[in-house]
Short mmCIF file of C-alpha atoms in Angstrom, two decimals:
data_model
loop_
_atom_site.label_atom_id
_atom_site.label_comp_id
_atom_site.label_asym_id
_atom_site.label_seq_id
_atom_site.Cartn_x
_atom_site.Cartn_y
_atom_site.Cartn_z
CA MET A 1 -35.60 6.82 37.38
CA ALA A 2 -37.66 7.28 34.37
CA ILE A 3 -37.29 9.93 33.64
CA ILE A 4 -33.28 10.54 34.21
CA THR A 5 -32.58 7.50 31.46
CA SER A 6 -34.67 9.41 29.08
CA ASN A 7 -33.13 12.75 29.96
CA ILE A 8 -29.82 10.91 29.58
CA ILE A 9 -30.79 9.37 26.24
CA PHE A 10 -31.99 12.31 24.48
CA ASP A 11 -29.02 14.32 25.94
CA LEU A 12 -27.28 11.31 24.16
CA VAL A 13 -29.41 11.60 20.17
CA GLY A 14 -28.86 15.82 21.50
CA LEU A 15 -25.03 15.21 21.32
CA VAL A 16 -24.48 12.85 18.92
CA ILE A 17 -26.68 14.98 16.15
CA VAL A 18 -24.31 17.57 17.46
CA VAL A 19 -21.93 15.58 16.79
CA ILE A 20 -22.42 15.01 12.99
CA PHE A 21 -23.79 17.60 12.34
CA ILE A 22 -20.57 19.51 12.86
CA LEU A 23 -19.07 17.29 10.86
CA ILE A 24 -21.01 18.17 7.79
CA LEU A 25 -19.44 21.01 8.30
CA TYR A 26 -15.66 20.54 8.95
CA PHE A 27 -16.28 17.99 5.48
CA LYS A 28 -18.34 20.81 3.51
CA ARG A 29 -15.39 23.01 4.01
CA ALA A 30 -12.57 20.19 3.16
CA PHE A 31 -14.31 20.38 -0.07
CA ASN A 32 -14.50 23.02 -1.40
CA TYR A 33 -10.59 23.31 -1.79
CA TRP A 34 -10.12 22.54 -5.07
CA LYS A 35 -13.53 25.09 -6.27
CA SER A 36 -11.56 27.95 -4.27
CA LYS A 37 -8.83 27.06 -6.38
CA ASN A 38 -10.77 26.98 -9.50
CA VAL A 39 -9.72 23.19 -9.71
CA PRO A 40 -11.77 21.22 -12.26
CA TYR A 41 -12.07 18.22 -9.70
CA VAL A 42 -14.48 14.37 -8.99
CA GLU A 43 -17.31 15.10 -7.11
CA PRO A 44 -16.52 14.41 -3.62
CA ILE A 45 -19.12 12.22 -0.61
CA ILE A 46 -19.45 12.65 3.24
CA PRO A 47 -17.27 11.73 4.61
CA TRP A 48 -15.68 8.81 1.51
CA GLY A 49 -14.19 12.13 -0.65
CA SER A 50 -14.02 11.01 -3.95
CA LEU A 51 -12.96 6.87 -4.32
CA VAL A 52 -15.80 3.94 -3.80
CA PRO A 53 -15.70 3.50 0.47
CA PRO A 54 -13.65 0.18 0.36
CA HIS A 55 -16.32 -1.53 2.32
CA LYS A 56 -18.04 -0.58 -1.89
CA ARG A 57 -15.03 -1.46 -3.28
CA THR A 58 -14.77 -4.02 -6.35
CA GLU A 59 -11.51 -2.97 -8.11
CA PRO A 60 -8.66 -2.48 -7.38
CA ILE A 61 -8.08 1.63 -6.06
CA GLY A 62 -4.45 2.03 -9.19
CA ASP A 63 -7.68 1.20 -11.67
CA GLU A 64 -9.78 2.99 -10.40
CA VAL A 65 -7.23 6.34 -9.63
CA ALA A 66 -6.64 4.93 -13.94
CA ARG A 67 -10.67 5.66 -14.84
CA ILE A 68 -10.01 8.84 -13.07
CA TYR A 69 -7.56 10.33 -15.39
CA ARG A 70 -9.57 8.72 -18.87
CA ASP A 71 -12.03 10.91 -17.42
CA ALA A 72 -10.03 13.92 -17.25
CA LYS A 73 -8.77 13.32 -20.44
CA LYS A 74 -12.21 13.20 -21.84
CA LYS A 75 -13.10 16.32 -20.47
CA GLY A 76 -9.93 18.24 -20.91
CA TRP A 77 -8.95 18.99 -17.76
CA LYS A 78 -5.01 19.22 -17.84
CA HIS A 79 -5.31 18.96 -14.18
CA LEU A 80 -8.16 18.04 -12.01
CA GLY A 81 -8.13 17.26 -8.44
CA PHE A 82 -10.37 15.16 -6.60
CA TYR A 83 -10.38 14.11 -2.08
CA ILE A 84 -9.57 10.94 -0.13
CA LEU A 85 -11.45 11.43 3.15
CA ASN A 86 -10.83 14.87 3.97
CA GLY A 87 -7.64 14.91 2.16
CA PRO A 88 -7.41 17.02 -1.16
CA ILE A 89 -4.68 15.00 -4.09
CA PHE A 90 -3.80 17.26 -7.39
CA MET A 91 -3.16 14.83 -10.75
CA THR A 92 -2.29 15.65 -13.74
CA THR A 93 -2.82 14.72 -17.06
CA ASP A 94 -0.18 16.30 -18.76
CA LEU A 95 3.50 15.06 -19.80
CA GLU A 96 5.52 18.65 -18.93
CA THR A 97 3.31 19.10 -16.03
CA LEU A 98 4.32 15.89 -14.60
CA LYS A 99 8.45 15.80 -15.37
CA CYS A 100 7.76 18.81 -13.21
CA ILE A 101 6.64 17.10 -9.97
CA LEU A 102 8.86 13.77 -10.26
CA THR A 103 12.30 15.25 -12.59
CA LYS A 104 12.98 19.01 -12.90
CA ASP A 105 11.64 21.07 -9.89
CA PHE A 106 11.31 17.19 -7.84
CA ASN A 107 12.41 19.58 -4.91
CA HIS A 108 8.83 20.48 -4.35
CA PHE A 109 7.88 17.35 -3.85
CA VAL A 110 11.05 15.08 -1.91
CA ASP A 111 8.16 13.05 -0.18
CA ARG A 112 5.99 10.24 -1.41
CA GLY A 113 3.70 11.64 1.52
CA LEU A 114 3.45 8.35 3.04
CA ILE A 115 2.49 7.67 7.11
CA VAL A 116 6.33 6.85 8.47
CA ASN A 117 5.51 6.16 12.45
CA GLU A 118 8.99 4.39 13.64
CA LYS A 119 8.06 4.23 17.18
CA VAL A 120 4.65 2.89 16.86
CA GLU A 121 5.45 0.49 13.59
CA PRO A 122 9.13 0.66 12.71
CA ILE A 123 10.06 -1.69 10.06
CA THR A 124 7.82 1.46 7.83
CA GLY A 125 11.36 3.51 8.29
CA HIS A 126 12.01 2.25 5.89
CA ILE A 127 13.66 3.90 2.30
CA PHE A 128 10.27 3.56 0.20
CA PHE A 129 8.62 5.45 2.31
CA LEU A 130 11.43 8.28 3.72
CA GLY A 131 11.96 11.18 2.65
CA GLY A 132 14.03 14.22 3.37
CA LYS A 133 16.96 14.32 4.19
CA LYS A 134 17.46 10.83 5.79
CA TRP A 135 15.66 9.32 2.62
CA ARG A 136 18.78 11.14 0.60
CA ASN A 137 21.27 9.63 2.57
CA LEU A 138 20.02 5.52 2.53
CA ARG A 139 18.89 6.81 -1.53
CA THR A 140 22.79 7.28 -1.63
CA LYS A 141 23.89 4.19 0.09
CA PHE A 142 22.04 1.97 -1.33
CA THR A 143 22.47 3.16 -5.09
CA PRO A 144 25.97 1.37 -5.63
CA THR A 145 24.15 -2.08 -4.83
CA PHE A 146 22.57 -1.87 -8.07
CA THR A 147 25.91 -0.80 -9.78
CA SER A 148 26.09 -3.70 -13.14
CA GLY A 149 29.62 -4.99 -11.10
CA LYS A 150 27.12 -5.63 -8.32
CA MET A 151 24.32 -7.41 -10.58
CA ARG A 152 27.62 -9.04 -12.55
CA HIS A 153 28.11 -10.70 -8.81
CA MET A 154 24.95 -11.88 -7.95
CA PHE A 155 24.20 -12.64 -11.22
CA GLU A 156 24.78 -16.73 -10.32
CA THR A 157 22.33 -16.44 -7.54
CA ILE A 158 19.62 -15.24 -10.18
CA ALA A 159 21.16 -18.29 -12.51
CA ASP A 160 21.41 -20.89 -9.30
CA CYS A 161 17.39 -19.95 -8.38
CA GLY A 162 16.31 -19.99 -12.45
CA VAL A 163 17.89 -23.86 -12.33
CA LYS A 164 15.96 -25.33 -9.46
CA LEU A 165 12.81 -23.76 -11.05
CA GLU A 166 13.02 -26.21 -14.33
CA GLN A 167 14.11 -28.59 -12.39
CA TYR A 168 10.71 -27.78 -10.19
CA ILE A 169 8.66 -28.17 -13.79
CA LEU A 170 10.11 -31.05 -14.65
CA LYS A 171 9.51 -33.17 -12.15
CA GLU A 172 6.11 -32.01 -12.21
CA ILE A 173 5.15 -31.48 -15.53
CA SER A 174 4.78 -35.52 -15.50
CA TYR A 175 1.33 -35.28 -13.59
CA HIS A 176 -0.07 -33.50 -16.43
CA GLU A 177 -1.54 -30.76 -14.11
CA PRO A 178 -1.85 -26.97 -15.26
CA PHE A 179 0.67 -24.27 -13.13
CA ASP A 180 -0.30 -21.52 -11.22
CA ILE A 181 1.95 -19.41 -12.83
CA LYS A 182 2.71 -17.28 -10.01
CA ASP A 183 2.94 -19.12 -7.49
CA ILE A 184 5.60 -21.05 -8.69
CA LEU A 185 7.28 -17.52 -9.55
CA GLY A 186 7.19 -16.76 -5.94
CA ASN A 187 9.07 -19.52 -5.22
CA PHE A 188 11.56 -18.37 -7.41
CA ALA A 189 12.07 -15.60 -7.00
CA THR A 190 11.26 -15.77 -3.34
CA ASP A 191 14.33 -18.00 -2.75
CA ILE A 192 16.58 -15.18 -5.66
CA ILE A 193 15.89 -12.36 -2.94
CA GLY A 194 15.89 -14.50 0.15
CA SER A 195 19.89 -15.38 -1.51
CA CYS A 196 20.59 -11.66 -2.44
CA ALA A 197 19.25 -9.63 0.69
CA PHE A 198 19.29 -12.40 3.88
CA GLY A 199 21.96 -14.61 2.17
CA LEU A 200 19.57 -17.02 3.42
CA GLU A 201 18.84 -21.04 1.47
CA ILE A 202 14.87 -20.58 2.04
CA ASN A 203 13.87 -23.64 -1.26
CA SER A 204 10.86 -22.70 -2.23
CA PHE A 205 10.49 -25.23 -3.96
CA THR A 206 10.77 -27.92 -1.58
CA ASP A 207 9.03 -26.04 0.31
CA PRO A 208 6.05 -23.83 -0.77
CA ASN A 209 5.08 -23.14 2.22
CA ASN A 210 7.73 -21.82 4.72
CA PRO A 211 7.35 -18.19 6.81
CA PHE A 212 8.95 -16.85 3.83
CA ARG A 213 5.98 -17.97 1.76
CA LEU A 214 3.57 -17.64 4.19
CA MET A 215 4.68 -14.02 5.27
CA GLY A 216 4.83 -12.15 1.31
CA ARG A 217 1.29 -13.55 0.47
CA LYS A 218 0.11 -11.68 3.46
CA ILE A 219 1.58 -8.17 3.13
CA PHE A 220 -0.51 -7.26 -0.22
CA LEU A 221 -3.74 -8.61 0.47
CA ARG A 222 -5.89 -5.92 2.92
CA SER A 223 -8.64 -6.29 4.45
CA PRO A 224 -11.31 -4.07 4.10
CA VAL A 225 -11.01 -2.58 7.34
CA GLY A 226 -7.02 -2.75 6.59
CA ASN A 227 -7.60 0.02 4.31
CA LEU A 228 -10.04 1.72 6.18
CA LYS A 229 -7.78 1.72 8.23
CA PHE A 230 -5.15 3.16 5.86
CA LEU A 231 -7.36 6.22 4.37
CA LEU A 232 -7.52 6.57 8.48
CA VAL A 233 -3.63 6.87 9.29
CA SER A 234 -2.58 8.48 5.04
CA ASN A 235 -5.18 11.59 6.50
CA PHE A 236 -5.56 11.23 9.89
CA PRO A 237 -1.64 10.79 10.89
CA SER A 238 -2.22 12.32 14.59
CA ILE A 239 -4.49 10.27 14.90
CA GLY A 240 -3.36 7.83 13.31
CA ARG A 241 0.22 7.92 16.00
CA LEU A 242 -2.39 8.95 19.08
CA LEU A 243 -4.07 5.76 18.40
CA LYS A 244 -0.97 3.77 17.56
CA LEU A 245 -1.67 2.74 14.60
CA LYS A 246 -0.19 0.05 12.32
CA LEU A 247 -0.29 -1.29 8.91
CA LEU A 248 1.47 -4.51 8.71
CA ASP A 249 0.30 -7.46 10.25
CA PRO A 250 2.25 -7.75 13.65
CA GLU A 251 2.72 -11.19 13.31
CA VAL A 252 4.86 -9.69 9.46
CA THR A 253 6.43 -7.17 11.74
CA LYS A 254 7.61 -9.58 14.27
CA PHE A 255 8.49 -12.40 11.49
CA PHE A 256 11.05 -10.26 9.38
CA THR A 257 12.52 -8.70 13.11
CA LYS A 258 13.58 -11.89 13.96
CA VAL A 259 14.91 -13.13 10.86
CA VAL A 260 17.50 -10.06 11.10
CA ILE A 261 18.52 -9.37 14.64
CA ASP A 262 19.33 -13.57 14.40
CA THR A 263 21.10 -13.46 11.29
CA VAL A 264 23.46 -10.30 11.97
CA ASN A 265 23.88 -11.42 15.21
CA TYR A 266 25.17 -14.66 13.74
CA ARG A 267 27.24 -13.64 11.24
CA GLU A 268 28.82 -11.54 13.26
CA LYS A 269 29.23 -13.24 15.94
CA ASN A 270 31.32 -15.68 13.21
CA ASN A 271 33.16 -13.13 11.17
CA VAL A 272 31.13 -14.35 8.21
CA GLN A 273 31.32 -12.16 5.55
CA ARG A 274 29.11 -11.80 2.13
CA HIS A 275 28.50 -9.13 -0.73
CA ASP A 276 25.20 -8.57 -0.33
CA PHE A 277 22.20 -6.50 1.06
CA LEU A 278 22.22 -7.49 4.22
CA GLN A 279 26.22 -6.71 4.88
CA LEU A 280 26.09 -3.01 3.15
CA LEU A 281 23.72 -2.56 5.81
CA ILE A 282 25.20 -4.23 8.59
CA ASP A 283 28.88 -2.08 7.43
CA MET A 284 26.66 0.88 7.70
CA LYS A 285 24.99 -0.60 11.61
CA ASN A 286 29.23 -0.49 12.62
CA ASN A 287 29.94 2.82 11.10
CA LYS A 288 31.15 4.81 14.17
CA ASP A 289 31.91 8.29 12.74
CA ALA A 290 31.25 10.51 15.20
CA SER A 291 29.92 13.34 11.93
CA LYS A 292 27.15 10.41 11.14
CA GLN A 293 24.01 10.52 14.14
CA PRO A 294 21.43 7.52 14.10
CA GLY A 295 18.07 8.65 12.72
CA ASP A 296 20.38 10.01 9.71
CA GLY A 297 20.64 7.12 7.61
CA LYS A 298 24.33 7.32 7.20
CA CYS A 299 24.44 5.20 10.37
CA LEU A 300 21.18 2.29 11.01
CA THR A 301 20.18 1.11 14.35
CA ILE A 302 19.00 -2.82 14.25
CA ASN A 303 15.14 -1.67 14.09
CA GLU A 304 16.37 0.75 10.48
CA MET A 305 17.67 -2.85 9.51
CA VAL A 306 15.50 -4.93 9.55
CA ALA A 307 12.90 -1.65 7.59
CA GLN A 308 15.60 -1.80 4.77
CA CYS A 309 15.39 -6.14 4.22
CA PHE A 310 12.03 -5.38 4.94
CA VAL A 311 11.51 -3.17 1.66
CA PHE A 312 13.91 -4.74 -0.43
CA PHE A 313 11.85 -8.39 0.03
CA ILE A 314 9.03 -7.05 -0.74
CA ALA A 315 9.49 -5.48 -3.97
CA GLY A 316 12.08 -7.51 -5.26
CA PHE A 317 10.43 -10.70 -5.04
CA GLU A 318 6.21 -10.25 -5.82
CA THR A 319 7.17 -7.29 -8.42
CA SER A 320 8.86 -9.23 -10.40
CA ALA A 321 6.59 -12.61 -9.64
CA THR A 322 3.68 -10.93 -11.17
CA THR A 323 5.82 -9.21 -14.15
CA MET A 324 6.59 -12.67 -15.12
CA ALA A 325 3.34 -13.52 -14.29
CA PHE A 326 1.43 -11.95 -16.67
CA ALA A 327 4.78 -11.57 -19.77
CA LEU A 328 3.34 -15.23 -19.62
CA TYR A 329 -0.02 -14.88 -19.31
CA GLU A 330 -0.21 -12.87 -22.88
CA LEU A 331 2.54 -14.64 -24.20
CA SER A 332 0.45 -18.17 -23.66
CA LYS A 333 -1.81 -15.96 -25.79
CA HIS A 334 0.20 -14.61 -28.05
CA LEU A 335 1.37 -18.03 -30.31
CA ASN A 336 3.19 -16.21 -32.37
CA ILE A 337 5.37 -14.09 -30.23
CA GLN A 338 6.46 -16.88 -27.95
CA LYS A 339 8.20 -18.55 -31.12
CA LYS A 340 9.88 -15.22 -31.53
CA VAL A 341 11.37 -15.16 -28.44
CA ARG A 342 11.68 -18.67 -28.06
CA GLU A 343 13.96 -18.58 -31.56
CA GLU A 344 16.20 -15.46 -29.87
CA ILE A 345 16.41 -17.13 -26.75
CA ASP A 346 17.84 -20.94 -28.67
CA ARG A 347 20.69 -18.14 -31.15
CA VAL A 348 21.90 -15.97 -27.89
CA LEU A 349 22.36 -18.99 -26.71
CA ARG A 350 23.70 -20.40 -28.45
CA LYS A 351 26.83 -17.96 -29.04
CA HIS A 352 27.81 -18.73 -25.74
CA ASN A 353 27.63 -22.27 -24.70
CA ASP A 354 24.84 -22.71 -23.92
CA ALA A 355 25.45 -20.97 -20.75
CA VAL A 356 22.78 -18.26 -19.10
CA THR A 357 25.08 -15.90 -18.01
CA TYR A 358 24.52 -11.92 -17.50
CA ASP A 359 25.96 -11.55 -20.92
CA SER A 360 23.95 -13.67 -22.86
CA ILE A 361 20.71 -12.37 -20.48
CA SER A 362 21.46 -8.55 -21.49
CA GLU A 363 21.90 -9.51 -25.12
CA MET A 364 18.01 -10.35 -24.87
CA LYS A 365 16.38 -7.26 -26.65
CA TYR A 366 14.02 -8.82 -27.85
CA LEU A 367 13.12 -10.03 -25.09
CA ARG A 368 13.30 -6.48 -23.06
CA GLN A 369 10.43 -5.73 -25.30
CA VAL A 370 7.92 -8.20 -24.46
CA ILE A 371 8.85 -7.28 -20.91
CA ASP A 372 8.90 -3.72 -21.08
CA GLU A 373 4.98 -4.65 -23.34
CA THR A 374 4.15 -6.17 -19.83
CA LEU A 375 5.23 -3.53 -17.49
CA ARG A 376 3.25 -0.67 -19.25
CA LYS A 377 0.08 -3.07 -19.70
CA TYR A 378 -0.11 -4.65 -15.95
CA PRO A 379 2.52 -2.24 -13.72
CA ALA A 380 3.21 -3.31 -10.59
CA ALA A 381 2.96 -0.45 -9.29
CA PRO A 382 -1.16 0.56 -11.02
CA PHE A 383 0.60 4.39 -9.39
CA ILE A 384 2.84 6.00 -7.12
CA THR A 385 2.30 9.05 -4.79
CA ARG A 386 4.48 12.43 -3.84
CA GLN A 387 3.43 14.90 -1.41
CA CYS A 388 5.01 18.81 -2.25
CA VAL A 389 6.85 20.03 0.52
CA GLU A 390 7.23 23.76 -0.39
CA ASP A 391 4.23 25.46 -1.34
CA TYR A 392 4.11 25.15 -5.76
CA VAL A 393 2.82 26.71 -8.39
CA VAL A 394 1.73 24.83 -11.47
CA PRO A 395 4.25 25.85 -14.65
CA GLY A 396 1.86 28.19 -16.42
CA THR A 397 -0.49 28.25 -14.46
CA ASP A 398 -1.91 29.63 -11.37
CA ILE A 399 -2.82 26.98 -9.48
CA LYS A 400 -0.81 26.99 -7.06
CA ILE A 401 -0.95 23.32 -5.32
CA ASP A 402 0.00 23.89 -1.45
CA LYS A 403 2.38 22.42 0.73
CA GLY A 404 1.36 19.18 2.43
CA VAL A 405 -1.25 18.54 -0.81
CA ARG A 406 -0.62 14.64 -2.30
CA VAL A 407 0.33 13.76 -5.59
CA TYR A 408 -1.05 10.75 -7.33
CA ILE A 409 0.67 9.98 -10.37
CA PRO A 410 -0.88 7.50 -12.40
CA ILE A 411 0.66 5.90 -14.40
CA LYS A 412 -1.31 2.76 -15.36
CA GLY A 413 -3.90 5.66 -16.88
CA ILE A 414 -0.99 6.64 -19.00
CA HIS A 415 -0.34 3.79 -20.00
CA TYR A 416 -3.54 2.92 -22.16
CA ASP A 417 -3.66 6.08 -23.19
CA GLU A 418 -4.39 6.12 -26.64
CA GLU A 419 -2.97 9.44 -26.55
CA TYR A 420 0.89 7.34 -26.59
CA TYR A 421 -0.72 4.49 -27.31
CA LYS A 422 -2.45 3.14 -29.97
CA ASN A 423 -5.40 0.09 -29.50
CA PRO A 424 -3.33 0.59 -25.44
CA GLU A 425 -5.75 -3.12 -24.42
CA VAL A 426 -3.34 -5.29 -27.37
CA PHE A 427 -0.09 -6.89 -25.89
CA ASP A 428 2.69 -5.56 -28.68
CA PRO A 429 6.27 -5.55 -27.68
CA ASP A 430 7.36 -4.21 -31.13
CA ARG A 431 6.46 -0.67 -29.02
CA PHE A 432 9.70 -0.79 -27.39
CA THR A 433 12.15 -0.88 -30.42
CA ASP A 434 15.09 1.74 -30.29
CA GLU A 435 13.30 3.22 -32.79
CA ASN A 436 10.38 3.36 -30.87
CA LYS A 437 10.88 4.44 -28.00
CA GLN A 438 12.86 7.16 -29.27
CA LYS A 439 9.06 8.22 -30.37
CA LEU A 440 7.91 7.75 -27.44
CA LYS A 441 6.96 11.07 -25.51
CA PRO A 442 9.12 11.24 -22.72
CA TYR A 443 7.66 10.93 -19.41
CA ALA A 444 4.35 8.37 -21.12
CA TYR A 445 6.30 5.01 -20.07
CA ILE A 446 7.38 5.59 -15.98
CA PRO A 447 6.66 1.65 -14.51
CA PHE A 448 9.37 2.44 -12.28
CA GLY A 449 8.41 6.03 -11.71
CA GLU A 450 10.77 8.50 -12.66
CA GLY A 451 12.73 11.18 -11.60
CA PRO A 452 15.40 11.11 -8.25
CA ARG A 453 12.84 8.63 -6.24
CA MET A 454 12.51 6.62 -9.61
CA CYS A 455 12.75 2.86 -7.92
CA ILE A 456 16.40 1.97 -6.97
CA GLY A 457 15.94 -2.04 -7.82
CA MET A 458 14.82 -1.94 -11.31
CA ARG A 459 17.58 -3.50 -12.23
CA PHE A 460 17.72 -6.47 -10.57
CA GLY A 461 14.56 -6.75 -10.80
CA ILE A 462 14.52 -6.64 -14.86
CA MET A 463 17.61 -9.10 -14.53
CA GLN A 464 16.07 -11.27 -12.19
CA SER A 465 12.47 -11.77 -14.71
CA LYS A 466 14.34 -12.32 -18.07
CA VAL A 467 15.93 -15.12 -15.06
CA GLY A 468 13.13 -16.07 -14.56
CA LEU A 469 11.35 -16.34 -18.12
CA VAL A 470 14.61 -17.25 -20.59
CA SER A 471 14.42 -20.31 -17.31
CA ILE A 472 10.61 -21.62 -18.60
CA LEU A 473 10.50 -20.64 -22.43
CA LYS A 474 13.84 -22.23 -23.21
CA ASN A 475 12.47 -25.32 -22.00
CA PHE A 476 8.69 -25.24 -22.60
CA LYS A 477 5.98 -24.41 -24.41
CA VAL A 478 3.39 -21.99 -22.67
CA SER A 479 -0.60 -22.24 -23.67
CA LEU A 480 -3.22 -21.09 -21.59
CA ASN A 481 -5.30 -23.12 -19.02
CA ASN A 482 -9.53 -22.26 -19.12
CA LYS A 483 -8.51 -23.50 -15.25
CA THR A 484 -7.52 -19.47 -16.13
CA LYS A 485 -10.82 -17.15 -16.49
CA GLU A 486 -11.69 -14.74 -18.95
CA PRO A 487 -11.63 -11.62 -19.02
CA LEU A 488 -9.05 -11.27 -16.32
CA LYS A 489 -10.21 -10.01 -12.80
CA PHE A 490 -8.44 -8.38 -10.60
CA LEU A 491 -8.46 -8.46 -6.36
CA ALA A 492 -9.91 -5.03 -5.26
CA ALA A 493 -8.36 -5.69 -1.90
CA SER A 494 -4.93 -6.26 -3.16
CA MET A 495 -2.06 -3.27 -3.68
CA ILE A 496 -0.51 -4.36 -7.38
CA PRO A 497 -2.20 -6.06 -9.78
CA GLN A 498 -3.31 -9.58 -8.98
CA VAL A 499 -5.80 -11.96 -10.30
CA GLU A 500 -9.12 -14.14 -9.04
CA GLY A 501 -8.72 -17.34 -8.98
CA GLY A 502 -4.94 -17.67 -10.23
CA ILE A 503 -3.34 -17.28 -14.15
CA TRP A 504 -3.50 -21.33 -14.92
CA LEU A 505 -1.38 -22.21 -17.46
CA ASN A 506 0.12 -25.44 -19.53
CA LEU A 507 3.76 -26.67 -19.58
CA GLU A 508 4.80 -28.79 -22.45
CA LYS A 509 8.93 -29.89 -23.49
CA ILE A 510 10.43 -28.75 -25.82
#
């Protein structure tokens, strides 16, 4: 019996050795991809590729991608490759090439290369992840939602949320405690998106632990295991589908599915019509035109509606709250800039009978410069992706990007490039005066991406950020509290910039 057991153990050990040997050969072959194309690349390690393994990560992946960009620029590399697990990634430091990828030759790079598995996880089938024909049809349908006319219509809702923000701060300021400003602005943005997207009154300031806030906090933080699962699904999609791996917390999926289904049922049962994003989706769902086919992005199933509402929520509340928080952080450190912003706010509002309106907000050019500079230093998406859908030769080179290869656009790396921005670590809104913007090299500033897949909700995000900042700055002086740990350190597990320990500010009534 002991001999049989020993033989089994020996056979298992031998099998493991063989499997490891095969995997090593597989990765060595995969890691020869860029060398065979004579493209400079970042050395990989088996099995993680060129990036830091998830369990050893001490900085966000966006910062690591920016560092790869900086190192490549120092070496004089215009084009380079690296690996995530076994997957080859192309990156360029040349803005002309970037223009081709994002705009000029967009048809070669329509997709983002993000995994959509609508059968297993329907909520991933939203406009941000989708590619091809379905993405085009949805984009065409959604674009009118963000016209000037629709923005004006939604402005009253946003302004009302600004009033609630002011009232909350006035109430809390009497306790003389510092404010976790990101948390407060998260409440503000959640109320806006809840109303504009779902037609729901969320009242985050009176109920900061409402389900929308709780779910919002869960979405953007991944554990090392979650990051590993994302890497696995991204690089081995067939394995991900076979194992039916899900990227989102099931509780998040269940919550948003229930909210959308219940709201749609209520509206249809009671014949309720609203001028909001959900109503657009309901109209698409009920589109009975025989030429429309389920799954084409022209008419929607209830699961597809859930997916679009989900991405509208996460893109609308978190990115704007983050931008406003970093803007106030910088203004708390640069009191001269804060004073200049407040003077503009006071001057413009006096012209409009002290009313925060769509027109008065639009006139605040220096405030927009502050937001633009904030987005340069702290882009909500430090990098974005594209996937080659048709073999592509990089103009002026013999480099061929094969179909299926992903491209990383290092937004934060570009935004901190000294070739385009003198003293990039310095916060300077004057970089974005009308005159200086004309001097800025095209594609050197892309916080919302660029080209046909540029962020569809950019104008909405800027508008609500302006309202939030005006609501605070016209009433309160902002200063930095010593609870804020400097220099700022960003959470390694977060997909967007989040500060360890939070951003704590003092607010003083003017």
